[in-house]
Each structure stands twice: as structure tokens, then as C-alpha cells.
Short mmCIF file of C-alpha atoms in Angstrom, two decimals:
data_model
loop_
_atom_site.label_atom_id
_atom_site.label_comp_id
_atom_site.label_asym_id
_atom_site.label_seq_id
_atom_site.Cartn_x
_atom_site.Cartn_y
_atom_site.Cartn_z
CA UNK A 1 -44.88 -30.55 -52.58
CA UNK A 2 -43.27 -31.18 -55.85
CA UNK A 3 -45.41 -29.94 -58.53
CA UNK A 4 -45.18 -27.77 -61.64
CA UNK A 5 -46.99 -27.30 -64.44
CA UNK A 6 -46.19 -29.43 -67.33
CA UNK A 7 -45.99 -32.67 -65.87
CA UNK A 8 -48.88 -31.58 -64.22
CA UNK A 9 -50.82 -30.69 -67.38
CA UNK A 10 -49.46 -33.60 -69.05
CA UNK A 11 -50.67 -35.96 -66.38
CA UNK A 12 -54.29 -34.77 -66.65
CA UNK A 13 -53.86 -34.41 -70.28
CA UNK A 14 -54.06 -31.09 -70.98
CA UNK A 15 -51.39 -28.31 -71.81
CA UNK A 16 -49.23 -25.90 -70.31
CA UNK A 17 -50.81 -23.14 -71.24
CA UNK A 18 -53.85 -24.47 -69.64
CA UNK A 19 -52.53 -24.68 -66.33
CA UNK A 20 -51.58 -20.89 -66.36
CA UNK A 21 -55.31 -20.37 -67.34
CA UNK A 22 -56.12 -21.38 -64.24
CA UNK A 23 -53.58 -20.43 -61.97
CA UNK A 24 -51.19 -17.30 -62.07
CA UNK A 25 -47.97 -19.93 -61.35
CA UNK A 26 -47.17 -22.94 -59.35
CA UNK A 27 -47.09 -21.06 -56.05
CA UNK A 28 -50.37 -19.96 -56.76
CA UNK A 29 -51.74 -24.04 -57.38
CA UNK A 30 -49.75 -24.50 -53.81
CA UNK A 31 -51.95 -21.85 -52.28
CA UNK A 32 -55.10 -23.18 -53.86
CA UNK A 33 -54.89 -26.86 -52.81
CA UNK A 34 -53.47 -25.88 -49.05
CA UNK A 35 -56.62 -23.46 -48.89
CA UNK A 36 -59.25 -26.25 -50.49
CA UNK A 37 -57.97 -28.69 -47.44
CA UNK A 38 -57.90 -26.05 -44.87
CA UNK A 39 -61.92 -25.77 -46.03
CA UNK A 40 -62.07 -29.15 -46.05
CA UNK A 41 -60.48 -29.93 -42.66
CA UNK A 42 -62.22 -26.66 -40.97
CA UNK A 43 -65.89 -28.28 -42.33
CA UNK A 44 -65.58 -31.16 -41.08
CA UNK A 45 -65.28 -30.02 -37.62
CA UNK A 46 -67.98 -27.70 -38.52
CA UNK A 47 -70.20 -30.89 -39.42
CA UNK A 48 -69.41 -32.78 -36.39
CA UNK A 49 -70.20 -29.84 -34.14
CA UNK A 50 -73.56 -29.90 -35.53
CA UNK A 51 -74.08 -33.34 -35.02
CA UNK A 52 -76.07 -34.85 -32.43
CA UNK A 53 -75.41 -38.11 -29.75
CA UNK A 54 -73.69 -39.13 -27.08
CA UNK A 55 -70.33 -37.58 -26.43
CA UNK A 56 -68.24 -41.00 -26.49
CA UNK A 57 -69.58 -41.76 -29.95
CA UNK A 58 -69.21 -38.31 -31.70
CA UNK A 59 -65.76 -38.65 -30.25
CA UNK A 60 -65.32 -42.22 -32.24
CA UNK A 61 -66.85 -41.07 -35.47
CA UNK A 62 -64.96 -37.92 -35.25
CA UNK A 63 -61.65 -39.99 -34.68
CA UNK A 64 -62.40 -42.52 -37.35
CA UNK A 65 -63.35 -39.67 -39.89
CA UNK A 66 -60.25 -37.75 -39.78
CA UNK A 67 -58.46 -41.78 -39.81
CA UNK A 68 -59.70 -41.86 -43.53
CA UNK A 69 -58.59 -38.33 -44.65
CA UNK A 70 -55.95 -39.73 -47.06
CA UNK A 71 -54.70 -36.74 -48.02
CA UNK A 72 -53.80 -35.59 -44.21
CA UNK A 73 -50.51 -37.30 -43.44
CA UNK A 74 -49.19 -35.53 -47.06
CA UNK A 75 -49.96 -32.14 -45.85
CA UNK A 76 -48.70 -33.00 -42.51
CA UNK A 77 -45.26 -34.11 -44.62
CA UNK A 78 -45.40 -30.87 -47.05
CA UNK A 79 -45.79 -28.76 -43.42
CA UNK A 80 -42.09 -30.17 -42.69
CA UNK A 81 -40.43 -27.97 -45.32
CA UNK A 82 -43.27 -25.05 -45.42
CA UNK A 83 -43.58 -22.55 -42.85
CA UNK A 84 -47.40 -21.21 -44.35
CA UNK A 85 -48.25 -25.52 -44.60
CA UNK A 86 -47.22 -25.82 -41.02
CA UNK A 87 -49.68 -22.68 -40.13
CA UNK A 88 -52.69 -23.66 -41.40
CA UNK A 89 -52.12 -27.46 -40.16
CA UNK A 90 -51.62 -25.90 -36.35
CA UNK A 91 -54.32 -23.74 -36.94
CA UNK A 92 -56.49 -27.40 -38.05
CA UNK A 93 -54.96 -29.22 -35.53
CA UNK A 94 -55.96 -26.38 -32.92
CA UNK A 95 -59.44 -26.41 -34.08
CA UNK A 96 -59.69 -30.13 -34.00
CA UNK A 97 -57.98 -30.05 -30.30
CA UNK A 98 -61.09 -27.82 -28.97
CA UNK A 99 -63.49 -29.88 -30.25
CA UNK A 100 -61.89 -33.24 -28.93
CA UNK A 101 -61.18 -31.66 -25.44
CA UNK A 102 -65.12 -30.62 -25.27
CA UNK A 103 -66.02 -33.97 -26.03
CA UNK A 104 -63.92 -35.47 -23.33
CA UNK A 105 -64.85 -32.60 -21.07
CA UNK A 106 -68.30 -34.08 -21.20
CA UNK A 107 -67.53 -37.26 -20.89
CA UNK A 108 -65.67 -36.30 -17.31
CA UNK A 109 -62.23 -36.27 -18.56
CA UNK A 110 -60.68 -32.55 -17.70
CA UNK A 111 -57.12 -33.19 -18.90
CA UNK A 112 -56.09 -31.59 -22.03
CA UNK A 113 -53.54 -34.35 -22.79
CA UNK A 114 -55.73 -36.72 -23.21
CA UNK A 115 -57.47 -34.74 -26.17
CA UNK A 116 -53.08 -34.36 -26.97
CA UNK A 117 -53.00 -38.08 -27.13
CA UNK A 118 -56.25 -39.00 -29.20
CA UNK A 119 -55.31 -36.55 -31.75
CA UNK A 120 -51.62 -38.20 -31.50
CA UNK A 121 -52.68 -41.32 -32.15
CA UNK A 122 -55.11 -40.28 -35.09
CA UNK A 123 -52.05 -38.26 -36.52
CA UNK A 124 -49.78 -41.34 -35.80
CA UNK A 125 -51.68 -44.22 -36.40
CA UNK A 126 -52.04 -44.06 -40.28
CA UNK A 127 -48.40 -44.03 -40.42
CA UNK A 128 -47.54 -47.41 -38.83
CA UNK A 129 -47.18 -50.64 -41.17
CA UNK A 130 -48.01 -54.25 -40.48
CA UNK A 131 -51.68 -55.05 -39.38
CA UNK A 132 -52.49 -52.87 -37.13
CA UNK A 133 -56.25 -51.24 -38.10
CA UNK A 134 -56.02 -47.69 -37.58
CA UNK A 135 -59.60 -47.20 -36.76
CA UNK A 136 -59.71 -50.31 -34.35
CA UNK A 137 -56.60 -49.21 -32.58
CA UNK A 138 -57.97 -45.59 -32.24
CA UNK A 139 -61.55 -47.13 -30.49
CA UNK A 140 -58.73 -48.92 -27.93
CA UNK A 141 -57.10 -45.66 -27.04
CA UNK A 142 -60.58 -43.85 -26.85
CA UNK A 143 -61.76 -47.10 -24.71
CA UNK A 144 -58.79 -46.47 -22.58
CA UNK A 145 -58.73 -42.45 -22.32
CA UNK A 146 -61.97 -43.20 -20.90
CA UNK A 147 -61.46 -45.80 -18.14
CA UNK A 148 -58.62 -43.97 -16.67
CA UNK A 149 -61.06 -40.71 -15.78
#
């Protein structure tokens, strides 16, 4: 992630010296914007384990939720040249892995590659170009994972 102060400060219009109010050095910024998604990321699993419905659809919503995290294929990207990144997106990714196999599980479907594979394609999906909707193609794969139980 290439950041550092001034630009930084001059972007939002402040100063340097402001930035170093806030935060001890870049490293430190780094640490607080990996930890605010981590939060992020972690409560929103939280919030769909509290939710309500049939299995098939929290697995949908859950799907199309994490398809409109923006900021989720940049931390994936910073995670290729940061061993702590990579960490904490495992440790997400794990999380988010549990949840989607105990959906499936109650929908019938015991294999843990097919939780692999939805995640995959959320991950995946953002990424391709043309006119493909992510959020349509994802309901296809979850229509799919589901027929072949």
C-alpha cells in the first residue's frame, strides 16, 4: 500500500504535522486501516450469523454482500507483498469459509469445496471485465452448488 504522510495530508487538506498527530508513522496508519477492515470484515460475518431465514438465501445475501465490499480485492492485492496483510485476510477468509460451509451444510451439501468455490468465485468475480454482473453470476454458481448435492 503506497502511502505516506504528506501526500496524504495534502490530499485531505491538512498538514504533515497533522498526520503524526494522529498516528506515530506510516506503519502505524498501515496497522490502523488493516485492523478497521479486519473489524469490518469480522462484523459482518458477525451480522449475518445473527440473521434469520432460510439457509439458501442467507447464503445469497451473504455472497452478494461481501460482492460490494470495494475495498476487498485492494487488501487482497496489498496481502501479495505483506506477510501481516496476508494473515489477517486468511484469518477473514477462514472465518467467512465456516460460515459458508454451515450454510451449505444445511442446505445438504457436506463438501467443503464447494464452500472453496463460492468464496472463489466471490473473491474472483469482481476482478473479471466485460459484462459479466458479479452478483448475478455468483446466484448461478450458488444455483449450481446446489443442484449438484
Amino acid at each position: 500500500m503506497a502511502l505516506a504522510a504528506e501526500p496524504l495530508a495534502r490530499t485531505l487538506g491538512s498538514t504533515k504535522g497533522s498526520f503524526y498527530w494522529h498516528f506515530k508513522d506510516v506503519p502505524a496508519l498501515h496497522d490502523a486501516v488493516l485492523k478497521d477492515w479486519q473489524s469490518r470484515a469480522l462484523s459482518e460475518i458477525a451480522t449475518a450469523l445473527s440473521e434469520n431465514g432460510a439457509a439458501e438465501q442467507r447464503l445469497r445475501t451473504f455472497g452478494k454482500r461481501l460482492l460490494k465490499d470495494t475495498q476487498d480485492p485492494a487488501f487482497r492485492g496489498w496481502a501479495q507483498t505483506s506477510p501481516a496483510v496476508a494473515a489477517v485476510v486468511s484469518d477473514v477468509d477462514a472465518e467467512r469459509l465456516t460460515y459458508m460451509a454451515s450454510l451449505l451444510a444445511h442446505l445438504g451439501v457436506g463438501n467443503p469445496e464447494f464452500a472453496q468455490s463460492c468464496l472463489a468465485a466471490i473473491i474472483g468475480l469482481p476482478q473479471l471485465q466485460g459484462k459479466a454482473k458479479p452478483a448475478e453470476a455468483y446466484d448461478t454458481m450458488v444455483d449450481l452448488v446446489l443442484a449438484l448435492k
